[in-house]
């Protein structure tokens, strides 16, 4: 969703800000803008559409060394230039870029209008520059503190003042902000991805904090007054692999093909086949703690929820600890009972999803133990949980999540192995599973090198009015993930059902030629799913079969056969999801969709 970048230092601010905005494009946005200080005046440029439109409206070089920039994903007010950020006060002495939502903006707006302020946008944000200007009497920090004390809601804000040529103020309440530390220059951003070209040293602002950022100094204060607790300077993760799209037409395809490496990174140093065990340092749980767990509940949204479902099935199935997964937005709003001897796992690629963060807080406020399974290092969920596991997928830029899913699932399998070792698994069986996990990247590589007749399946899908995905056990969340991918980037109407549910309703949807994507690997559900395939085939469905290589029966029933490598039955999601990712990608390509930035979606959903 919205993104913020700010720069103060010796470089030309314009190109630095545009570069930062380009790196935030993947988050999803509909307009972009910059405010830079040129001489004694703030120059604001805003454009609807892509950052390239904004770049085209700007000179290649500017004479500015200070500025803020923003990508907007519309919430309050339509997608117009006037609603794009940054917003300024009437005399253009203060400019503000804002992420989040100000709940009481209407009341403030009415009061300001009564005082004679004329608003130029429909946004909630515009109240901020007017309020700051109203309270400004030479002290920018005091003006921002007073303005923010008037608003309710969430914000990450960046503010520049025409009277202060070496100063950016940044403040946070519920929307992430990171300060990047350079030599004679400093940066702010809502996402550290914007900064990687310039610095790897960052500090993360906490809620209720304000940063005073100058070219040679950064100070952090409490919004309520006084200094903030000292921050540790953190190092950003190295950039893995090739930056940009490399040889691939889209980030999504690149990220699909990065999975052998991203899964291997997630496994590295954590799985110990010789010892028949696994280690997740960040979990900070002794075998005794693991043994005492009464239940494990996994929380996430979208793809991360699907990974959670796979994790819950594997934890309960193998470690015999009651386990379930729940959509974070539902969990946080239903006043859940929290088990004091349970473990809650918050799963999130971005680490910024508002609902998942809300679920973390719900567990914490009731005294429960919650840990993160997160990709982005230093993100809000990772820091709120304080403990957990980083999946180390590297930056995922395409809106549709692919490599994060397989790494989340891998991390949950590692946890399952650790937990099961304290209860059900013999050293021998644990070694076998550990070895199978270590071999997973090679199986993924082998499949991606030779993915089978994806185009034949795509022809069935793009001609269809409706498609159905089905599977049992861990293949059910995989089916859901396949359907989500196809909806999200190809916009093909489809849904996913446990194969056992077909006769309870969805089978009525089938007509001659309806594509049914059946996920039927060799596991304990195999026979029953095969008979479900027979049932749907008898109703005229065209079967796109995803099954374990060598399974002649599944192959015979499939109109399009997409065999996947032979892996341990528990680990099948790591390979069965691959053809589904490719199917969605190729169908979207055939339909001319905007694959990396599908309509209406944002990479990081930072509002409820
Ligand atoms: C689907 C997708 C979304 C995300 C969801 C949660 O391809 O990307 O469904 O999985 O918005 O995001 P994170 O994992 O960042 O919490």
mmCIF file of C-alpha atoms in Angstrom, residues 38-335:
data_model
loop_
_atom_site.group_PDB
_atom_site.id
_atom_site.type_symbol
_atom_site.label_atom_id
_atom_site.label_comp_id
_atom_site.label_asym_id
_atom_site.label_seq_id
_atom_site.Cartn_x
_atom_site.Cartn_y
_atom_site.Cartn_z
ATOM 1 C CA UNK A 38 14.297 24.372 -3.746
ATOM 2 C CA UNK A 39 15.858 27.571 -2.422
ATOM 3 C CA UNK A 40 13.424 28.760 0.197
ATOM 4 C CA UNK A 41 10.363 27.147 -1.280
ATOM 5 C CA UNK A 42 8.780 23.737 -1.266
ATOM 6 C CA UNK A 43 8.090 22.453 -4.761
ATOM 7 C CA UNK A 44 5.412 19.777 -4.919
ATOM 8 C CA UNK A 45 4.880 17.531 -7.932
ATOM 9 C CA UNK A 46 2.219 14.832 -8.046
ATOM 10 C CA UNK A 47 0.911 12.560 -10.766
ATOM 11 C CA UNK A 48 -1.740 9.915 -11.104
ATOM 12 C CA UNK A 49 -0.479 6.489 -12.202
ATOM 13 C CA UNK A 50 3.043 5.159 -12.198
ATOM 14 C CA UNK A 51 6.186 6.647 -10.709
ATOM 15 C CA UNK A 52 7.433 6.940 -14.311
ATOM 16 C CA UNK A 53 4.702 9.574 -14.897
ATOM 17 C CA UNK A 54 6.013 11.530 -11.938
ATOM 18 C CA UNK A 55 9.600 11.119 -13.119
ATOM 19 C CA UNK A 56 8.608 12.417 -16.571
ATOM 20 C CA UNK A 57 7.152 15.542 -14.964
ATOM 21 C CA UNK A 58 10.397 16.301 -13.122
ATOM 22 C CA UNK A 59 13.703 17.672 -14.397
ATOM 23 C CA UNK A 60 16.479 15.070 -14.449
ATOM 24 C CA UNK A 61 18.402 17.094 -11.894
ATOM 25 C CA UNK A 62 17.071 19.274 -9.104
ATOM 26 C CA UNK A 63 18.878 21.756 -6.905
ATOM 27 C CA UNK A 64 17.456 20.259 -3.767
ATOM 28 C CA UNK A 65 19.067 18.338 -0.918
ATOM 29 C CA UNK A 66 15.923 17.751 1.094
ATOM 30 C CA UNK A 67 12.608 16.189 0.275
ATOM 31 C CA UNK A 68 9.894 13.633 0.905
ATOM 32 C CA UNK A 69 8.002 11.452 -1.533
ATOM 33 C CA UNK A 70 4.990 9.171 -1.473
ATOM 34 C CA UNK A 71 3.142 6.477 -3.380
ATOM 35 C CA UNK A 72 -0.586 6.574 -2.600
ATOM 36 C CA UNK A 73 -3.095 3.725 -2.541
ATOM 37 C CA UNK A 74 -6.417 5.563 -2.385
ATOM 38 C CA UNK A 75 -8.559 5.188 0.725
ATOM 39 C CA UNK A 76 -10.087 8.632 1.360
ATOM 40 C CA UNK A 77 -10.870 10.386 -1.909
ATOM 41 C CA UNK A 78 -10.542 9.166 -5.494
ATOM 42 C CA UNK A 79 -7.422 8.642 -7.536
ATOM 43 C CA UNK A 80 -6.679 12.232 -8.554
ATOM 44 C CA UNK A 81 -3.645 14.447 -8.656
ATOM 45 C CA UNK A 82 -5.179 16.689 -5.963
ATOM 46 C CA UNK A 83 -5.526 13.726 -3.613
ATOM 47 C CA UNK A 84 -1.984 12.462 -4.193
ATOM 48 C CA UNK A 85 0.586 13.210 -1.463
ATOM 49 C CA UNK A 86 2.522 15.177 -0.308
ATOM 50 C CA UNK A 87 -0.044 17.674 0.927
ATOM 51 C CA UNK A 88 0.836 21.194 1.989
ATOM 52 C CA UNK A 89 -0.619 24.007 4.062
ATOM 53 C CA UNK A 90 -2.120 27.003 2.251
ATOM 54 C CA UNK A 91 1.195 28.877 1.896
ATOM 55 C CA UNK A 92 3.258 25.770 1.069
ATOM 56 C CA UNK A 93 5.477 26.164 4.136
ATOM 57 C CA UNK A 94 4.856 22.621 5.422
ATOM 58 C CA UNK A 95 4.507 19.432 3.365
ATOM 59 C CA UNK A 96 3.374 16.059 4.667
ATOM 60 C CA UNK A 97 3.385 12.492 3.332
ATOM 61 C CA UNK A 98 1.217 10.127 5.357
ATOM 62 C CA UNK A 99 0.521 6.389 5.516
ATOM 63 C CA UNK A 100 -2.433 5.203 7.586
ATOM 64 C CA UNK A 101 -5.897 6.567 8.270
ATOM 65 C CA UNK A 102 -6.925 9.520 10.447
ATOM 66 C CA UNK A 103 -10.257 8.545 11.982
ATOM 67 C CA UNK A 104 -11.311 12.015 13.183
ATOM 68 C CA UNK A 105 -10.233 13.989 10.116
ATOM 69 C CA UNK A 106 -13.763 15.182 9.356
ATOM 70 C CA UNK A 107 -14.201 16.977 12.684
ATOM 71 C CA UNK A 108 -10.756 18.563 12.395
ATOM 72 C CA UNK A 109 -11.467 19.581 8.834
ATOM 73 C CA UNK A 110 -14.736 21.275 9.801
ATOM 74 C CA UNK A 111 -12.999 23.167 12.600
ATOM 75 C CA UNK A 112 -10.192 24.295 10.325
ATOM 76 C CA UNK A 113 -12.650 25.329 7.629
ATOM 77 C CA UNK A 114 -14.512 27.389 10.234
ATOM 78 C CA UNK A 115 -11.178 29.116 10.884
ATOM 79 C CA UNK A 116 -10.909 29.976 7.168
ATOM 80 C CA UNK A 117 -8.694 27.159 5.842
ATOM 81 C CA UNK A 118 -9.564 26.135 2.292
ATOM 82 C CA UNK A 119 -8.959 22.435 1.604
ATOM 83 C CA UNK A 120 -7.707 21.339 -1.803
ATOM 84 C CA UNK A 121 -8.188 17.584 -1.547
ATOM 85 C CA UNK A 122 -10.661 14.996 -0.265
ATOM 86 C CA UNK A 123 -8.040 13.220 1.809
ATOM 87 C CA UNK A 124 -7.883 12.672 5.543
ATOM 88 C CA UNK A 125 -4.176 13.570 5.370
ATOM 89 C CA UNK A 126 -4.616 17.198 4.371
ATOM 90 C CA UNK A 127 -5.659 18.160 7.891
ATOM 91 C CA UNK A 128 -2.076 17.492 9.032
ATOM 92 C CA UNK A 129 -0.159 20.213 7.153
ATOM 93 C CA UNK A 130 -2.846 22.742 8.093
ATOM 94 C CA UNK A 131 -2.743 21.717 11.745
ATOM 95 C CA UNK A 132 1.072 21.740 11.851
ATOM 96 C CA UNK A 133 1.103 25.188 10.254
ATOM 97 C CA UNK A 134 -1.475 26.410 12.761
ATOM 98 C CA UNK A 135 0.674 25.306 15.703
ATOM 99 C CA UNK A 136 4.008 26.320 14.188
ATOM 100 C CA UNK A 137 5.720 29.169 16.020
ATOM 101 C CA UNK A 138 9.311 28.491 15.034
ATOM 102 C CA UNK A 139 9.614 25.037 16.667
ATOM 103 C CA UNK A 140 8.801 22.287 14.143
ATOM 104 C CA UNK A 141 8.947 19.462 16.692
ATOM 105 C CA UNK A 142 6.488 21.186 18.972
ATOM 106 C CA UNK A 143 4.158 21.961 16.039
ATOM 107 C CA UNK A 144 4.150 18.315 14.924
ATOM 108 C CA UNK A 145 3.636 17.055 18.472
ATOM 109 C CA UNK A 146 0.646 19.347 18.952
ATOM 110 C CA UNK A 147 -0.841 18.479 15.556
ATOM 111 C CA UNK A 148 -0.533 14.752 16.172
ATOM 112 C CA UNK A 149 -2.042 15.103 19.629
ATOM 113 C CA UNK A 150 -5.228 16.282 17.883
ATOM 114 C CA UNK A 151 -5.584 13.306 15.532
ATOM 115 C CA UNK A 152 -6.853 9.792 16.189
ATOM 116 C CA UNK A 153 -5.973 6.895 13.947
ATOM 117 C CA UNK A 154 -2.866 5.391 12.423
ATOM 118 C CA UNK A 155 0.028 7.172 10.864
ATOM 119 C CA UNK A 156 3.532 7.045 9.609
ATOM 120 C CA UNK A 157 4.217 10.650 8.623
ATOM 121 C CA UNK A 158 7.101 12.524 7.089
ATOM 122 C CA UNK A 159 7.137 16.298 7.310
ATOM 123 C CA UNK A 160 9.358 18.980 5.783
ATOM 124 C CA UNK A 161 9.329 22.707 6.447
ATOM 125 C CA UNK A 162 10.306 25.485 4.031
ATOM 126 C CA UNK A 163 11.984 27.266 6.970
ATOM 127 C CA UNK A 164 14.206 24.279 7.876
ATOM 128 C CA UNK A 165 16.420 23.287 4.938
ATOM 129 C CA UNK A 166 18.165 20.462 6.816
ATOM 130 C CA UNK A 167 15.312 18.739 8.613
ATOM 131 C CA UNK A 168 12.806 15.943 8.124
ATOM 132 C CA UNK A 169 10.470 14.987 10.931
ATOM 133 C CA UNK A 170 9.029 11.488 10.950
ATOM 134 C CA UNK A 171 6.503 10.098 13.404
ATOM 135 C CA UNK A 172 4.871 6.739 13.825
ATOM 136 C CA UNK A 173 1.695 5.334 15.252
ATOM 137 C CA UNK A 174 0.683 2.032 13.686
ATOM 138 C CA UNK A 175 2.374 2.535 10.277
ATOM 139 C CA UNK A 176 6.014 1.503 9.981
ATOM 140 C CA UNK A 177 8.879 3.935 9.511
ATOM 141 C CA UNK A 178 12.575 3.239 9.303
ATOM 142 C CA UNK A 179 15.425 5.740 9.451
ATOM 143 C CA UNK A 180 18.394 4.932 7.189
ATOM 144 C CA UNK A 181 21.772 6.147 8.426
ATOM 145 C CA UNK A 182 24.371 7.430 5.947
ATOM 146 C CA UNK A 183 27.542 9.545 5.978
ATOM 147 C CA UNK A 184 26.541 13.199 5.842
ATOM 148 C CA UNK A 185 23.106 12.099 4.704
ATOM 149 C CA UNK A 186 20.133 10.344 6.226
ATOM 150 C CA UNK A 187 16.960 8.787 4.944
ATOM 151 C CA UNK A 188 13.526 7.761 6.040
ATOM 152 C CA UNK A 189 11.218 5.190 4.482
ATOM 153 C CA UNK A 190 8.134 3.199 5.277
ATOM 154 C CA UNK A 191 9.897 0.059 4.012
ATOM 155 C CA UNK A 192 13.645 -0.547 4.201
ATOM 156 C CA UNK A 193 13.528 -1.887 0.638
ATOM 157 C CA UNK A 194 13.548 1.767 -0.499
ATOM 158 C CA UNK A 195 16.927 2.327 1.144
ATOM 159 C CA UNK A 196 19.045 -0.700 0.221
ATOM 160 C CA UNK A 197 20.921 1.110 -2.530
ATOM 161 C CA UNK A 198 22.144 3.784 -0.135
ATOM 162 C CA UNK A 199 22.590 2.274 3.297
ATOM 163 C CA UNK A 200 22.288 -0.977 5.219
ATOM 164 C CA UNK A 201 22.273 0.657 8.668
ATOM 165 C CA UNK A 202 18.828 1.461 9.980
ATOM 166 C CA UNK A 203 16.817 2.163 13.092
ATOM 167 C CA UNK A 204 13.155 1.256 13.326
ATOM 168 C CA UNK A 205 10.831 3.789 14.913
ATOM 169 C CA UNK A 206 8.398 2.500 17.515
ATOM 170 C CA UNK A 207 4.798 3.614 17.882
ATOM 171 C CA UNK A 208 4.614 6.927 19.735
ATOM 172 C CA UNK A 209 8.046 8.045 18.536
ATOM 173 C CA UNK A 210 9.235 10.943 16.467
ATOM 174 C CA UNK A 211 12.553 11.156 14.589
ATOM 175 C CA UNK A 212 14.366 14.423 14.001
ATOM 176 C CA UNK A 213 16.425 13.659 10.923
ATOM 177 C CA UNK A 214 19.173 16.025 9.745
ATOM 178 C CA UNK A 215 22.008 15.359 7.298
ATOM 179 C CA UNK A 216 24.512 14.749 10.093
ATOM 180 C CA UNK A 217 22.326 13.781 13.039
ATOM 181 C CA UNK A 218 19.310 11.687 13.972
ATOM 182 C CA UNK A 219 17.500 12.046 17.295
ATOM 183 C CA UNK A 220 14.473 10.089 18.433
ATOM 184 C CA UNK A 221 11.925 11.588 20.801
ATOM 185 C CA UNK A 222 8.656 10.485 22.382
ATOM 186 C CA UNK A 223 5.611 12.134 20.828
ATOM 187 C CA UNK A 224 4.315 12.651 24.335
ATOM 188 C CA UNK A 225 7.502 14.543 25.283
ATOM 189 C CA UNK A 226 11.111 13.774 26.150
ATOM 190 C CA UNK A 227 13.641 11.511 24.478
ATOM 191 C CA UNK A 228 12.882 8.010 23.249
ATOM 192 C CA UNK A 229 14.610 4.945 24.690
ATOM 193 C CA UNK A 230 17.929 4.397 22.847
ATOM 194 C CA UNK A 231 17.645 2.473 19.569
ATOM 195 C CA UNK A 232 20.023 -0.185 18.376
ATOM 196 C CA UNK A 233 21.303 0.334 14.878
ATOM 197 C CA UNK A 234 20.336 -2.754 12.845
ATOM 198 C CA UNK A 235 21.848 -4.160 9.665
ATOM 199 C CA UNK A 236 19.518 -4.904 6.762
ATOM 200 C CA UNK A 237 19.558 -8.430 5.326
ATOM 201 C CA UNK A 238 21.869 -8.912 2.360
ATOM 202 C CA UNK A 239 20.161 -8.772 -1.038
ATOM 203 C CA UNK A 240 19.985 -12.384 -2.228
ATOM 204 C CA UNK A 241 20.426 -13.258 -5.896
ATOM 205 C CA UNK A 242 20.019 -10.850 -8.795
ATOM 206 C CA UNK A 243 18.408 -7.460 -8.186
ATOM 207 C CA UNK A 244 15.600 -6.559 -10.582
ATOM 208 C CA UNK A 245 13.854 -9.023 -12.896
ATOM 209 C CA UNK A 246 17.054 -10.450 -14.352
ATOM 210 C CA UNK A 247 16.325 -12.736 -17.303
ATOM 211 C CA UNK A 248 12.621 -13.044 -16.407
ATOM 212 C CA UNK A 249 9.701 -11.140 -17.910
ATOM 213 C CA UNK A 250 8.066 -10.638 -14.514
ATOM 214 C CA UNK A 251 9.048 -10.618 -10.873
ATOM 215 C CA UNK A 252 6.512 -13.363 -10.221
ATOM 216 C CA UNK A 253 8.245 -15.746 -12.633
ATOM 217 C CA UNK A 254 11.631 -14.827 -11.218
ATOM 218 C CA UNK A 255 10.401 -15.473 -7.685
ATOM 219 C CA UNK A 256 8.872 -18.828 -8.671
ATOM 220 C CA UNK A 257 12.270 -19.836 -10.035
ATOM 221 C CA UNK A 258 14.081 -18.599 -6.928
ATOM 222 C CA UNK A 259 12.351 -21.221 -4.787
ATOM 223 C CA UNK A 260 15.129 -23.842 -4.777
ATOM 224 C CA UNK A 261 17.457 -21.213 -3.260
ATOM 225 C CA UNK A 262 14.901 -19.615 -0.949
ATOM 226 C CA UNK A 263 13.846 -22.966 0.517
ATOM 227 C CA UNK A 264 17.496 -23.970 0.920
ATOM 228 C CA UNK A 265 18.185 -20.686 2.760
ATOM 229 C CA UNK A 266 15.281 -21.320 5.087
ATOM 230 C CA UNK A 267 16.629 -24.802 5.872
ATOM 231 C CA UNK A 268 20.293 -23.838 6.227
ATOM 232 C CA UNK A 269 21.732 -24.495 9.678
ATOM 233 C CA UNK A 270 18.338 -25.424 11.050
ATOM 234 C CA UNK A 271 17.843 -29.046 10.044
ATOM 235 C CA UNK A 272 20.223 -31.590 11.515
ATOM 236 C CA UNK A 273 19.835 -34.995 9.791
ATOM 237 C CA UNK A 274 22.694 -36.594 11.793
ATOM 238 C CA UNK A 275 21.137 -35.637 15.097
ATOM 239 C CA UNK A 276 17.642 -36.391 13.818
ATOM 240 C CA UNK A 277 16.436 -32.988 14.910
ATOM 241 C CA UNK A 278 16.045 -29.355 13.971
ATOM 242 C CA UNK A 279 16.897 -26.051 15.584
ATOM 243 C CA UNK A 280 15.097 -22.743 15.308
ATOM 244 C CA UNK A 281 17.250 -20.379 17.347
ATOM 245 C CA UNK A 282 14.775 -17.514 17.247
ATOM 246 C CA UNK A 283 12.044 -19.602 18.868
ATOM 247 C CA UNK A 284 13.741 -19.494 22.253
ATOM 248 C CA UNK A 285 11.952 -22.669 23.370
ATOM 249 C CA UNK A 286 13.644 -25.529 25.189
ATOM 250 C CA UNK A 287 12.512 -29.146 24.639
ATOM 251 C CA UNK A 288 10.755 -28.837 28.009
ATOM 252 C CA UNK A 289 8.829 -25.766 26.752
ATOM 253 C CA UNK A 290 7.894 -27.623 23.579
ATOM 254 C CA UNK A 291 6.712 -30.627 25.542
ATOM 255 C CA UNK A 292 4.502 -28.439 27.699
ATOM 256 C CA UNK A 293 2.568 -26.962 24.773
ATOM 257 C CA UNK A 294 -1.136 -27.711 24.894
ATOM 258 C CA UNK A 295 -1.911 -26.373 21.433
ATOM 259 C CA UNK A 296 -0.485 -24.405 18.511
ATOM 260 C CA UNK A 297 -2.566 -21.861 16.648
ATOM 261 C CA UNK A 298 -1.379 -20.303 13.409
ATOM 262 C CA UNK A 299 -2.574 -16.884 12.278
ATOM 263 C CA UNK A 300 -2.233 -15.150 8.928
ATOM 264 C CA UNK A 301 -4.011 -13.713 5.900
ATOM 265 C CA UNK A 302 -4.252 -14.902 2.293
ATOM 266 C CA UNK A 303 -1.306 -17.003 1.228
ATOM 267 C CA UNK A 304 0.195 -16.846 4.710
ATOM 268 C CA UNK A 305 -3.035 -18.300 6.094
ATOM 269 C CA UNK A 306 -2.777 -21.151 3.587
ATOM 270 C CA UNK A 307 0.770 -21.840 4.760
ATOM 271 C CA UNK A 308 -0.628 -21.801 8.309
ATOM 272 C CA UNK A 309 -3.201 -24.445 7.373
ATOM 273 C CA UNK A 310 -0.454 -26.702 6.014
ATOM 274 C CA UNK A 311 1.528 -26.084 9.227
ATOM 275 C CA UNK A 312 -1.444 -26.878 11.479
ATOM 276 C CA UNK A 313 -2.109 -30.146 9.667
ATOM 277 C CA UNK A 314 1.511 -31.201 9.881
ATOM 278 C CA UNK A 315 1.871 -30.200 13.551
ATOM 279 C CA UNK A 316 -1.229 -32.072 14.638
ATOM 280 C CA UNK A 317 -0.668 -34.974 12.247
ATOM 281 C CA UNK A 318 2.953 -35.615 13.117
ATOM 282 C CA UNK A 319 3.636 -34.046 16.515
ATOM 283 C CA UNK A 320 0.154 -34.905 17.841
ATOM 284 C CA UNK A 321 -0.326 -31.443 19.354
ATOM 285 C CA UNK A 322 -3.811 -29.984 18.720
ATOM 286 C CA UNK A 323 -3.304 -27.307 16.106
ATOM 287 C CA UNK A 324 -5.428 -25.061 13.923
ATOM 288 C CA UNK A 325 -5.036 -22.083 11.619
ATOM 289 C CA UNK A 326 -7.269 -19.052 11.532
ATOM 290 C CA UNK A 327 -7.588 -15.984 9.342
ATOM 291 C CA UNK A 328 -6.040 -13.190 11.379
ATOM 292 C CA UNK A 329 -8.819 -10.645 10.727
ATOM 293 C CA UNK A 330 -11.433 -13.052 12.096
ATOM 294 C CA UNK A 331 -9.314 -14.081 15.049
ATOM 295 C CA UNK A 332 -8.576 -10.551 16.202
ATOM 296 C CA UNK A 333 -12.190 -9.439 16.073
ATOM 297 C CA UNK A 334 -13.951 -12.370 17.746
ATOM 298 C CA UNK A 335 -12.543 -11.945 21.258
#
